[in-house]
CSV table of C-alpha atoms in Angstrom, one decimal:
chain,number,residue,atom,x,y,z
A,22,UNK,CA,0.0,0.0,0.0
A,23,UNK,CA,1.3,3.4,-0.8
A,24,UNK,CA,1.8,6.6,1.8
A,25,UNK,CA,-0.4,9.5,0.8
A,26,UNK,CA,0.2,12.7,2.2
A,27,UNK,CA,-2.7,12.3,4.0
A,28,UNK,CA,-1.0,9.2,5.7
A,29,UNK,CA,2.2,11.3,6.4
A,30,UNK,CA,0.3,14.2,8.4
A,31,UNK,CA,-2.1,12.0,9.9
A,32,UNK,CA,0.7,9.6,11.4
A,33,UNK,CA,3.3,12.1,12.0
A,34,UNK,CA,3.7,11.9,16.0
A,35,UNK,CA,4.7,8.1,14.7
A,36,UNK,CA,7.2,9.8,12.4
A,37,UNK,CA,8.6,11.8,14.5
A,38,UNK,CA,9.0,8.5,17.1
A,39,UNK,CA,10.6,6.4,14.8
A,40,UNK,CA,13.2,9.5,14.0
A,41,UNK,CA,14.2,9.7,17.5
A,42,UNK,CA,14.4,6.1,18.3
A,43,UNK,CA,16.3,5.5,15.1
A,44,UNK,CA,19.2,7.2,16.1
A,45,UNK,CA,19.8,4.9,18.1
A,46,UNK,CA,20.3,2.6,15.1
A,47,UNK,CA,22.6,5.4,13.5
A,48,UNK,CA,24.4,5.2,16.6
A,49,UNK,CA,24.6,1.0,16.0
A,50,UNK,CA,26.0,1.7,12.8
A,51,UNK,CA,28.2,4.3,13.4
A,52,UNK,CA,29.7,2.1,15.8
A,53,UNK,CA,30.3,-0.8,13.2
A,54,UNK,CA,32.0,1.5,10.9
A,55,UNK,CA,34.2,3.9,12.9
A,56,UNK,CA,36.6,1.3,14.9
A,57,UNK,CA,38.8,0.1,11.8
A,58,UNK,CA,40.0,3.9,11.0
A,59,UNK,CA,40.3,4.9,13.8
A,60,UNK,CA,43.3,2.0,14.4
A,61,UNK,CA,44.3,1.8,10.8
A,62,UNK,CA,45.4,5.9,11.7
A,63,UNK,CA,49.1,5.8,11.8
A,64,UNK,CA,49.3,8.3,14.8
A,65,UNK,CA,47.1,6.2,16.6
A,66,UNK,CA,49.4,3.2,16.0
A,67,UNK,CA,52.1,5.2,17.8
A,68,UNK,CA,50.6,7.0,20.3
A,69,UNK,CA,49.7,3.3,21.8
A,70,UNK,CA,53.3,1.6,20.6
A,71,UNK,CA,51.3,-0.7,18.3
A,72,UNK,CA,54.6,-1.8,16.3
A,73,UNK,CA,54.4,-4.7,14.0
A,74,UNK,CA,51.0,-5.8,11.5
A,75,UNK,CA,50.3,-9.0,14.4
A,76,UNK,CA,49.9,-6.2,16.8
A,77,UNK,CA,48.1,-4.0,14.8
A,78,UNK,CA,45.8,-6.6,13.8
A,79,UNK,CA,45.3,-7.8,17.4
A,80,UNK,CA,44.2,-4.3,18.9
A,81,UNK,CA,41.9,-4.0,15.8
A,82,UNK,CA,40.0,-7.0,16.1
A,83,UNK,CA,39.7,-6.2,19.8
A,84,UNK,CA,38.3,-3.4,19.7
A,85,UNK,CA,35.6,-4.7,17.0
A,86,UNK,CA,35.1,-7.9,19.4
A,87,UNK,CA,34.4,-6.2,22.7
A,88,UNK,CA,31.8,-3.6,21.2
A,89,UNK,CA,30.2,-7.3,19.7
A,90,UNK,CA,30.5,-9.1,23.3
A,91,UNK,CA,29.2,-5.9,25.2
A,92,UNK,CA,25.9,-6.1,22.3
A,93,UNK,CA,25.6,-9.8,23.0
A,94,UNK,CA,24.7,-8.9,26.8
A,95,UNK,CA,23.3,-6.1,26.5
A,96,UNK,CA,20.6,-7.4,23.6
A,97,UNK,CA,19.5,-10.4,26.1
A,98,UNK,CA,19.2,-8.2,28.8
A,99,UNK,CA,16.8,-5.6,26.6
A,100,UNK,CA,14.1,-8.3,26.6
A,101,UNK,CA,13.0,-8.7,30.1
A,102,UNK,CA,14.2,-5.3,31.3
A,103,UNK,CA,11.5,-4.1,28.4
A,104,UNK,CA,9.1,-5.9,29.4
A,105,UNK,CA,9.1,-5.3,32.7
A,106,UNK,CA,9.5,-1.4,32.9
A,107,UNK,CA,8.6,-0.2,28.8
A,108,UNK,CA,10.4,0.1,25.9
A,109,UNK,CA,11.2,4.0,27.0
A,110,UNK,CA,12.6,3.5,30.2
A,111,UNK,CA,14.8,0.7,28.8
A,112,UNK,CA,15.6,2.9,25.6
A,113,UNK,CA,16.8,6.2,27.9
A,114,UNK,CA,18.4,4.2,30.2
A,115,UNK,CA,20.5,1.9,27.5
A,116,UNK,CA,21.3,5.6,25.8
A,117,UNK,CA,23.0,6.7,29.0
A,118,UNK,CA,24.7,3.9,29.7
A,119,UNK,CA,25.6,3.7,25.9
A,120,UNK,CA,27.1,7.7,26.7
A,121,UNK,CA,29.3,6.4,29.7
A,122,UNK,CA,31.3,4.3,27.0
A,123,UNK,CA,31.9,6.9,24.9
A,124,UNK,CA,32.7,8.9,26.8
A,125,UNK,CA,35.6,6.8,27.9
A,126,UNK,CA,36.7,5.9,24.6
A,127,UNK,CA,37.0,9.8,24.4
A,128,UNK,CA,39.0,10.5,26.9
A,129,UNK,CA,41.6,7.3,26.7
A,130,UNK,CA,45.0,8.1,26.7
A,131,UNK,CA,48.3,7.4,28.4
A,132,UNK,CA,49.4,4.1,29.6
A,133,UNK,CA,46.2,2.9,30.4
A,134,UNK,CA,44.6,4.4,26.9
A,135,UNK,CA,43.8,1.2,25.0
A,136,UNK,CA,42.1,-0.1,28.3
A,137,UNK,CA,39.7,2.7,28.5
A,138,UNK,CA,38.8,2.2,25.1
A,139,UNK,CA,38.4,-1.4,25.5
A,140,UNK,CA,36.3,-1.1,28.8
A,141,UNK,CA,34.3,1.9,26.6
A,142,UNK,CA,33.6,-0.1,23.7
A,143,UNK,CA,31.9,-2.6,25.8
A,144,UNK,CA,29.9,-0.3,27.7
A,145,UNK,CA,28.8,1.2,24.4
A,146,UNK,CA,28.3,-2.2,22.9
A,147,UNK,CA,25.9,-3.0,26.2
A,148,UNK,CA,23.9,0.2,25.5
A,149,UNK,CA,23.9,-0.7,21.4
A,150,UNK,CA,23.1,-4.0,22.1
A,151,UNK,CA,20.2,-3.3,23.8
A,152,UNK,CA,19.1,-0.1,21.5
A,153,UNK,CA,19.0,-2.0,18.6
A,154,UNK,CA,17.0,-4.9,20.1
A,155,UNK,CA,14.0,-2.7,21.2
A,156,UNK,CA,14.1,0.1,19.2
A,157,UNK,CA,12.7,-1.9,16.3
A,158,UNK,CA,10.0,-3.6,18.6
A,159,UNK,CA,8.7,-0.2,20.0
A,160,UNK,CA,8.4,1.5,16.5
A,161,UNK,CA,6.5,-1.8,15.0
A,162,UNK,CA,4.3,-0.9,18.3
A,163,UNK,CA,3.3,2.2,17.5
A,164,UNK,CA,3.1,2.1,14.0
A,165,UNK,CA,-0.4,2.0,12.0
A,166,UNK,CA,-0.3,-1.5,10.0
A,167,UNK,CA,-0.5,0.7,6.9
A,168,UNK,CA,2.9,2.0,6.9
A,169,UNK,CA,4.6,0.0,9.2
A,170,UNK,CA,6.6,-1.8,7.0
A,171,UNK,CA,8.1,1.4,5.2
A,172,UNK,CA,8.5,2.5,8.5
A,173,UNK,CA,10.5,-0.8,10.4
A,174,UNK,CA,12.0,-0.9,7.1
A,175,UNK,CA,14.4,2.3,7.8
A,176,UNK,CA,15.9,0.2,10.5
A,177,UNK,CA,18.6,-1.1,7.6
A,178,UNK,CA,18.8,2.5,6.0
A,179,UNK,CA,19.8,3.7,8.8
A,180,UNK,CA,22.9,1.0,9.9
A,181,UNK,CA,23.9,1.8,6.2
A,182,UNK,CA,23.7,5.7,7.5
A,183,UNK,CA,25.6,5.1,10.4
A,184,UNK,CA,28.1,2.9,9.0
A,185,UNK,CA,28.9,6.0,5.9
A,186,UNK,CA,29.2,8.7,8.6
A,187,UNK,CA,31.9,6.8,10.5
A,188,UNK,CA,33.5,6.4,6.9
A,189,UNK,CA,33.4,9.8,6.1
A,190,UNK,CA,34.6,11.2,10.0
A,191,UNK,CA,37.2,8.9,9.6
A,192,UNK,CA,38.0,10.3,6.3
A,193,UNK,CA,38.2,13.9,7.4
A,194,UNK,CA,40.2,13.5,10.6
A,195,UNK,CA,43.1,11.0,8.5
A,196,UNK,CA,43.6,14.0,6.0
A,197,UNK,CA,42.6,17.1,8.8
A,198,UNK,CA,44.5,16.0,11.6
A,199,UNK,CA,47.8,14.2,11.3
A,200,UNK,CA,48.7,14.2,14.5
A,201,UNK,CA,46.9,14.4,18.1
A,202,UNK,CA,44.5,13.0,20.5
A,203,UNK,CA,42.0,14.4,18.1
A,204,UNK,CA,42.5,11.2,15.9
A,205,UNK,CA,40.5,9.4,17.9
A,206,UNK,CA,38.7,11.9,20.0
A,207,UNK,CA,36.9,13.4,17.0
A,208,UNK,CA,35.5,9.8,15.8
A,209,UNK,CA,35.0,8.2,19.5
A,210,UNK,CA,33.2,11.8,20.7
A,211,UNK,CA,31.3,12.1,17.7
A,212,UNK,CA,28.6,8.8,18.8
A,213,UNK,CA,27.2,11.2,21.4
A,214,UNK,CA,25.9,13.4,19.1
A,215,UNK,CA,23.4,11.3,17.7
A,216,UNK,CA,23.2,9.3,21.3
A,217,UNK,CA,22.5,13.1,23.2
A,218,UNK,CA,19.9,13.9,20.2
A,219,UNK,CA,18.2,10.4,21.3
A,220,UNK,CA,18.0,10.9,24.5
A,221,UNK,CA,16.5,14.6,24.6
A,222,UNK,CA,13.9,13.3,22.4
A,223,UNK,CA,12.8,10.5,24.0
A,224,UNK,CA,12.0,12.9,26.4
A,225,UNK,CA,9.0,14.2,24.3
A,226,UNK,CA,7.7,10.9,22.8
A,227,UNK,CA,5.3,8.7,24.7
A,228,UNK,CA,5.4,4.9,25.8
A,229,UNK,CA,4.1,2.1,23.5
A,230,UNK,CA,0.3,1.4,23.9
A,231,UNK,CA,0.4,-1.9,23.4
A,232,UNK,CA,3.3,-2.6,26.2
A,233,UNK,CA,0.7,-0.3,28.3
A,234,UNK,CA,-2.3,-2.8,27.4
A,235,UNK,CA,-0.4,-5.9,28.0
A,236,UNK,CA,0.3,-4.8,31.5
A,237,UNK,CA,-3.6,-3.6,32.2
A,238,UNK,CA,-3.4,-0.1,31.8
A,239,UNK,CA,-5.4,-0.1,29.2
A,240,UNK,CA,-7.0,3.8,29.3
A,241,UNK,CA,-3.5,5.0,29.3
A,242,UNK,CA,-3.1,3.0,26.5
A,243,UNK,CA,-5.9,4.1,24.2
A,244,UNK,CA,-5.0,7.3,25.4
A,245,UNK,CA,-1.7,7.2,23.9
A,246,UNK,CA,-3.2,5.6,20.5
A,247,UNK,CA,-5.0,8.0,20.4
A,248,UNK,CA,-2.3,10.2,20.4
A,249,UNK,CA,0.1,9.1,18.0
A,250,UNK,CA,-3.1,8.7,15.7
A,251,UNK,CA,-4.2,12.6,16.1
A,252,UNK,CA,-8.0,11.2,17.1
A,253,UNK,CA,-10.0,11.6,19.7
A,254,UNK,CA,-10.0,8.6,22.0
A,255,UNK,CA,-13.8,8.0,21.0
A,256,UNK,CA,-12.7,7.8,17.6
A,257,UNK,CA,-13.9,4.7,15.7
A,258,UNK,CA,-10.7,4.1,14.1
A,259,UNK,CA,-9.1,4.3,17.5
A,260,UNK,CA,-11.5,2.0,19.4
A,261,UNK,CA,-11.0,-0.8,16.6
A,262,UNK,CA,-7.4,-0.6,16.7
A,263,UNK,CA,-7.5,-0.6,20.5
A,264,UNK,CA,-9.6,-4.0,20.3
A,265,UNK,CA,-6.9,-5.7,17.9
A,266,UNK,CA,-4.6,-4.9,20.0
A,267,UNK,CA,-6.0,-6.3,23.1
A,268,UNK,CA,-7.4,-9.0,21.2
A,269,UNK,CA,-3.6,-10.4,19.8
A,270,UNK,CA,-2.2,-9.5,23.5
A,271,UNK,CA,-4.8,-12.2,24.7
A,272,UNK,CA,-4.4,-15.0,21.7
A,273,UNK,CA,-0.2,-14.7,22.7
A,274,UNK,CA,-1.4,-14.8,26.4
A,275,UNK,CA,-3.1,-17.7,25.7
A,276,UNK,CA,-0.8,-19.4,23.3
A,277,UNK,CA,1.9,-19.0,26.0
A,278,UNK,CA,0.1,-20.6,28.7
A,279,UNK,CA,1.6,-23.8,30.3
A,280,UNK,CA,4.2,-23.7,27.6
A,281,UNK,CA,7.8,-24.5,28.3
A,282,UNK,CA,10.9,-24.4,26.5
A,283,UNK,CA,10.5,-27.7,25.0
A,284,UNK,CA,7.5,-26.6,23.4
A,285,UNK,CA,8.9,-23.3,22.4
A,286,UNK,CA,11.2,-25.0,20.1
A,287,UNK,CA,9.7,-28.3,19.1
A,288,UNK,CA,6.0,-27.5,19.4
A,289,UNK,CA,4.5,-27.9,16.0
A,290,UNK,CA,5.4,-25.7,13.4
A,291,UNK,CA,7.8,-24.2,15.9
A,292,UNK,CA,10.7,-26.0,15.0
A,293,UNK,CA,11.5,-25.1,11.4
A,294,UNK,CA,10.5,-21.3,12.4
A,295,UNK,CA,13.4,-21.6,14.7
A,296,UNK,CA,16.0,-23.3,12.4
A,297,UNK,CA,14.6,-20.5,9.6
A,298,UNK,CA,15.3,-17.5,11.4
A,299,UNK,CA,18.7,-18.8,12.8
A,300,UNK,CA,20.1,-19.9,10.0
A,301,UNK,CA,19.1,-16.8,8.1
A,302,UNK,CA,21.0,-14.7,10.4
A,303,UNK,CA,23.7,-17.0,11.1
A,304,UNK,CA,24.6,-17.0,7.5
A,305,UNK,CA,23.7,-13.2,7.2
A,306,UNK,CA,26.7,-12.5,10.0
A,307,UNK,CA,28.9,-14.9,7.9
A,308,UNK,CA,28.1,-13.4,4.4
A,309,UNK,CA,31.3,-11.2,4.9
A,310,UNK,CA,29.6,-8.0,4.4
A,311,UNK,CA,30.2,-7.6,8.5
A,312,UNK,CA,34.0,-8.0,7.9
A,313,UNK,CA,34.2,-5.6,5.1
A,314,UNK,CA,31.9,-3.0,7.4
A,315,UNK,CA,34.4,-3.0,10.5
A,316,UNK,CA,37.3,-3.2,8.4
A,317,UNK,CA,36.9,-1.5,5.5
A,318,UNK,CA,40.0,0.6,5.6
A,319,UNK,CA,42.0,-2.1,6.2
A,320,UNK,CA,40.5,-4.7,3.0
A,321,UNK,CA,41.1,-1.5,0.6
A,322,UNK,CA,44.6,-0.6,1.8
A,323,UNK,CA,45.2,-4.8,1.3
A,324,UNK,CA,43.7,-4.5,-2.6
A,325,UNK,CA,46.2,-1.3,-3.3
A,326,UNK,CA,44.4,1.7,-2.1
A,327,UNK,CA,47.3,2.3,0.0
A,328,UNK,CA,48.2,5.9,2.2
A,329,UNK,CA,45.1,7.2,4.6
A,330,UNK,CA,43.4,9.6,1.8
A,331,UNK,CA,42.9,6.8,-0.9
A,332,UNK,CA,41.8,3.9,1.8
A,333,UNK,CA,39.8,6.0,4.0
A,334,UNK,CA,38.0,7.8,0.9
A,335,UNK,CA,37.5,4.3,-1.0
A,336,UNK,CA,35.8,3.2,2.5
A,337,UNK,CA,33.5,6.6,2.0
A,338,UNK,CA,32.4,5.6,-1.3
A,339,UNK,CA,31.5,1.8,-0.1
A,340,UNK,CA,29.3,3.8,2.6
A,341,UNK,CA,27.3,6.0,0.0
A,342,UNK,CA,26.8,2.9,-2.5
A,343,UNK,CA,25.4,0.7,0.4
A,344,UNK,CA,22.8,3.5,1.6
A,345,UNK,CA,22.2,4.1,-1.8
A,346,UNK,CA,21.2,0.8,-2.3
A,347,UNK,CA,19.8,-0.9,0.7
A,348,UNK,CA,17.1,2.4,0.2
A,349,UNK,CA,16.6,1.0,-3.2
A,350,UNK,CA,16.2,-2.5,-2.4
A,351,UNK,CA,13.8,-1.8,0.4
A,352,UNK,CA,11.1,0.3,-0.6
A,353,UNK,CA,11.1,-1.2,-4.6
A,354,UNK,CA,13.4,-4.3,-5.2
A,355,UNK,CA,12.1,-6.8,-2.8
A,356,UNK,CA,8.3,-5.8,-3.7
A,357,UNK,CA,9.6,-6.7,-7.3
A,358,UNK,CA,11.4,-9.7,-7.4
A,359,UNK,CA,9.7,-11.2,-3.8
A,360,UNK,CA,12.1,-12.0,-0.6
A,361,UNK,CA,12.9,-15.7,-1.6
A,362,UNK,CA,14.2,-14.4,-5.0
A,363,UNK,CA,16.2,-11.7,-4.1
A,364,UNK,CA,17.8,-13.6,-1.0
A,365,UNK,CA,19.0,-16.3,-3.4
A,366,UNK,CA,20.5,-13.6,-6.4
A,367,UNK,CA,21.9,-12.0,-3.5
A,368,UNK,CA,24.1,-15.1,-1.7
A,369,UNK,CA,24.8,-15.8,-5.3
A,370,UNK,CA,26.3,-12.6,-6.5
A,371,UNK,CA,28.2,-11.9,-3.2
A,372,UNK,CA,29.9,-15.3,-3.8
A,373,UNK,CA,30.6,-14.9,-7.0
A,374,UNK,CA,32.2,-11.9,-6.6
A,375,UNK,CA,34.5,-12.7,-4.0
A,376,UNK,CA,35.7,-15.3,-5.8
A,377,UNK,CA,36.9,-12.9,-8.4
A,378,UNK,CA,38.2,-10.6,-5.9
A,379,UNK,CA,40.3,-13.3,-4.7
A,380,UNK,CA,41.2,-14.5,-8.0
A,381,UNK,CA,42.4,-10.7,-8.9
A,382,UNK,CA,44.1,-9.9,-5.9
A,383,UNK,CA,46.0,-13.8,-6.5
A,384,UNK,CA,47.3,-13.3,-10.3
A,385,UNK,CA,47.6,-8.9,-9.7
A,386,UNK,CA,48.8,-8.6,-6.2
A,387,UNK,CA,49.4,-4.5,-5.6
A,388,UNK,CA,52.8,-3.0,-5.5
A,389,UNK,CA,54.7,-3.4,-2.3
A,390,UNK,CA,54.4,0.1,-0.3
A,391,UNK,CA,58.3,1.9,0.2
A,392,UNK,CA,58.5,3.1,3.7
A,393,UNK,CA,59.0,7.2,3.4
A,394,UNK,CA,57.6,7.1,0.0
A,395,UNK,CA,54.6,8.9,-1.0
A,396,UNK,CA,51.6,6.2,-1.8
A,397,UNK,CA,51.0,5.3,-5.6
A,398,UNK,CA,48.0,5.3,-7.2
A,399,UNK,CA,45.6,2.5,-7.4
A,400,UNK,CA,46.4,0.4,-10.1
A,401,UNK,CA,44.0,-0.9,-13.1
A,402,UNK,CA,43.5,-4.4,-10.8
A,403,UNK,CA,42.9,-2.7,-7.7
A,404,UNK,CA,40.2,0.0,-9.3
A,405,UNK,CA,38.7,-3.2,-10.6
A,406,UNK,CA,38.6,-5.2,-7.2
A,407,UNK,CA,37.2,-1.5,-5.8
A,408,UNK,CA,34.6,-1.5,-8.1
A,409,UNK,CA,33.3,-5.4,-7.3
A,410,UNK,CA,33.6,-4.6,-4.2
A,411,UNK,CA,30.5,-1.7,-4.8
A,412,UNK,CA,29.4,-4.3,-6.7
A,413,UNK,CA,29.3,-6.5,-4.1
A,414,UNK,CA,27.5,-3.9,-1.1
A,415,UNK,CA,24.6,-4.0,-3.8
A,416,UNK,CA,23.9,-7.4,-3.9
A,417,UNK,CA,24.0,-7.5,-0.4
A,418,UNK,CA,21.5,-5.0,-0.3
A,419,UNK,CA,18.9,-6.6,-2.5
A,420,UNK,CA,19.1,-10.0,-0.1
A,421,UNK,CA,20.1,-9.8,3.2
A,422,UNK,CA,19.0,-6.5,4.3
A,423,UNK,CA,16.0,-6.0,2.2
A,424,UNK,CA,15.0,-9.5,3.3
A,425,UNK,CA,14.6,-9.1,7.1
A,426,UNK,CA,12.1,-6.4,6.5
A,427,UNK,CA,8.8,-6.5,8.1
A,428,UNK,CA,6.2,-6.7,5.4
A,429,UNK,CA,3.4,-3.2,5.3
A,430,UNK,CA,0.7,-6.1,6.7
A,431,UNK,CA,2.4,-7.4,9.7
């Protein structure tokens, strides 16, 4: 179904919800993208006595896997914390505690510098963890069926955002600022802009009715829907809505009921759901596009974009193309070609191509760099691997991201 301008006016309180509880995804993305440059800077590297690539590489992926371990915690803990006390409570509090990490990663420096960090990124990676567990849930909440797919559906465009603004801070600090604290500073103090403009606005948005109604406060609730629906709470539209959702809150009540965790999994039908949905991520994290995300500096250095300018503005370039086309993919590919379809042209392509970007990089290896010589340009085999590499973000884009979106009916 289409959004009229009708739709847009009439649901805007729900716009304006899913803005401020989407920077929060920003923030999850920015996160996934900002790490790699920020070690692959050559002051950095010094500053910390980070001599030799094994060390290099060490601090690198550390960095990356803390954040990850901090998000694994803090996305198990969202669930009954939400539950229990809203998804706005859980949201603001998450946001604050994501701010604490930063603000360490900030402030690292001296002999103890990469320990802050570390001890940062896992704070932020609790508070991330948790943001980008609910966040969804609570805008699906409050979202009129009609557009609530378009609307869940930003949740990708919006990694894709954050990851291209880490690319492109990155970018302007390694070619800015040669030398400093600021190397880091800039790119680790930057998350709480979008974190700070989260949690100021959560301040003016309201809780989720149906978390209200599943915990019996059910005028508040139709209060609120009422709300983010500009009616009056006698409206028709309103009461109806109101009904569905205490009518679904029952039927899951009552599905639940004297179920355990046996029968969660291998109750019928349940089973293949499960194995479904895991795989489908499980293979989604293994796809490689996570690897070229978090180190995208790095990979381009490796295929010949060597020096900070080229690498670092090759990385910018992989940011635009993937907003580009995860914005694409999701509001007109997948309606096109169905999910099924574009999942499988999607594993196949990104396969493909890394084969040939492996194959490339085998038989045309770049030019070794010459210490205190200036960095050549790419060469024709590099520019090539670049461009699959674009190539590559698209295909991605028309499978896995567009195909864990919620459909307009759910």
């Amino acid at each position: 179904m289409g959004v009229t301008k009708e739709h847009i006016f009439k649901n805007i309180r729900v716009y304006w919800l899913a803005f401020v509880v989407y920077w929060g995804i920003v923030l999850f993305g920015y996160d996934t993208g900002i790490a790699g440059g920020v070690v692959h800077n050559p002051y950095f590297q010094s500053h910390f006595g980070l001599e030799g690539q094994k060390r290099i590489d060490d601090v690198s992926s550390n960095v990356v896997s803390v954040l990850q371990a901090g998000a694994f915690f803090g996305s198990l803990a969202s669930a009954p914390i939400s539950a229990k006390i809203g998804r706005k409570p859980t949201l603001f509090i998450f946001t604050l505690i994501f701010l604490v990490g930063a603000i360490l990663t900030t402030v690292a420096g001296g002999s103890n510098g990469l320990a802050e960090i570390y001890a940062g990124r896992v704070i932020s990676g609790l508070g991330i963890g948790a943001i980008s567990a609910v966040s969804p849930a609570f805008v699906s909440e409050c979202a009129p069926k009609e557009v609530r797919g378009r609307i869940t559906g930003c949740f990708q465009i919006m990694v894709a955002v954050g990851v291209m603004i880490s690319y492109f801070i990155n970018y302007g600090v390694g070619i800015n600022i040669p030398t400093g604290p600021r190397v880091w500073r800039i790119p680790f103090g930057f998350q709480m802009v979008p974190a700070g403009i989260m949690a100021l606005g959560l301040l003016t948005i309201k809780e989720s009715p149906r978390w209200l109604a599943s915990k019996g406060r059910r005028e508040e609730a139709i209060r609120t829907l009422a709300y983010l629906r500009k009616q009056d709470v006698t409206s028709k539209d309103v009461v109806e809505e109101m009904f569905e959702i205490q009518a679904a809150i029952e039927e899951e009540r009552q599905a639940r009921e004297g179920l355990g965790w046996k029968e969660a999994f291998l109750g019928k039908g349940n089973l293949i759901r499960f194995v479904i949905a895991f795989v489908i991520f499980l293979l989604q994290q293994w796809a490689g596009q996570n690897s070229v995300g978090y180190y995208a500096p790095q990979i381009f250095a490796a295929i010949g974009y060597t020096g900070q300018k080229n690498s670092l503005l090759a990385s910018g370039i992989y940011g635009v193309v993937k907003v580009v086309a995860t914005t694409i993919f999701i509001f007109f590919g997948v309606e096109t070609l169905g999910r099924k379809l574009s999942l499988f042209i999607s594993a196949m392509g990104m396969g493909i191509l890394f084969y040939i970007i492996g194959a490339i990089l085998k038989t045309h290896p770049p030019p070794p760099v010459v210490a205190g010589q200036p960095p050549l340009n790419p060469p024709a085999a590099s520019k090539a691997m670049a461009g699959l590499l674009y190539i590559y973000v698209c295909f991605y884009s028309m499978g896995w991201e567009s195909y864990l979106r919620p459909k307009d009916e759910v």
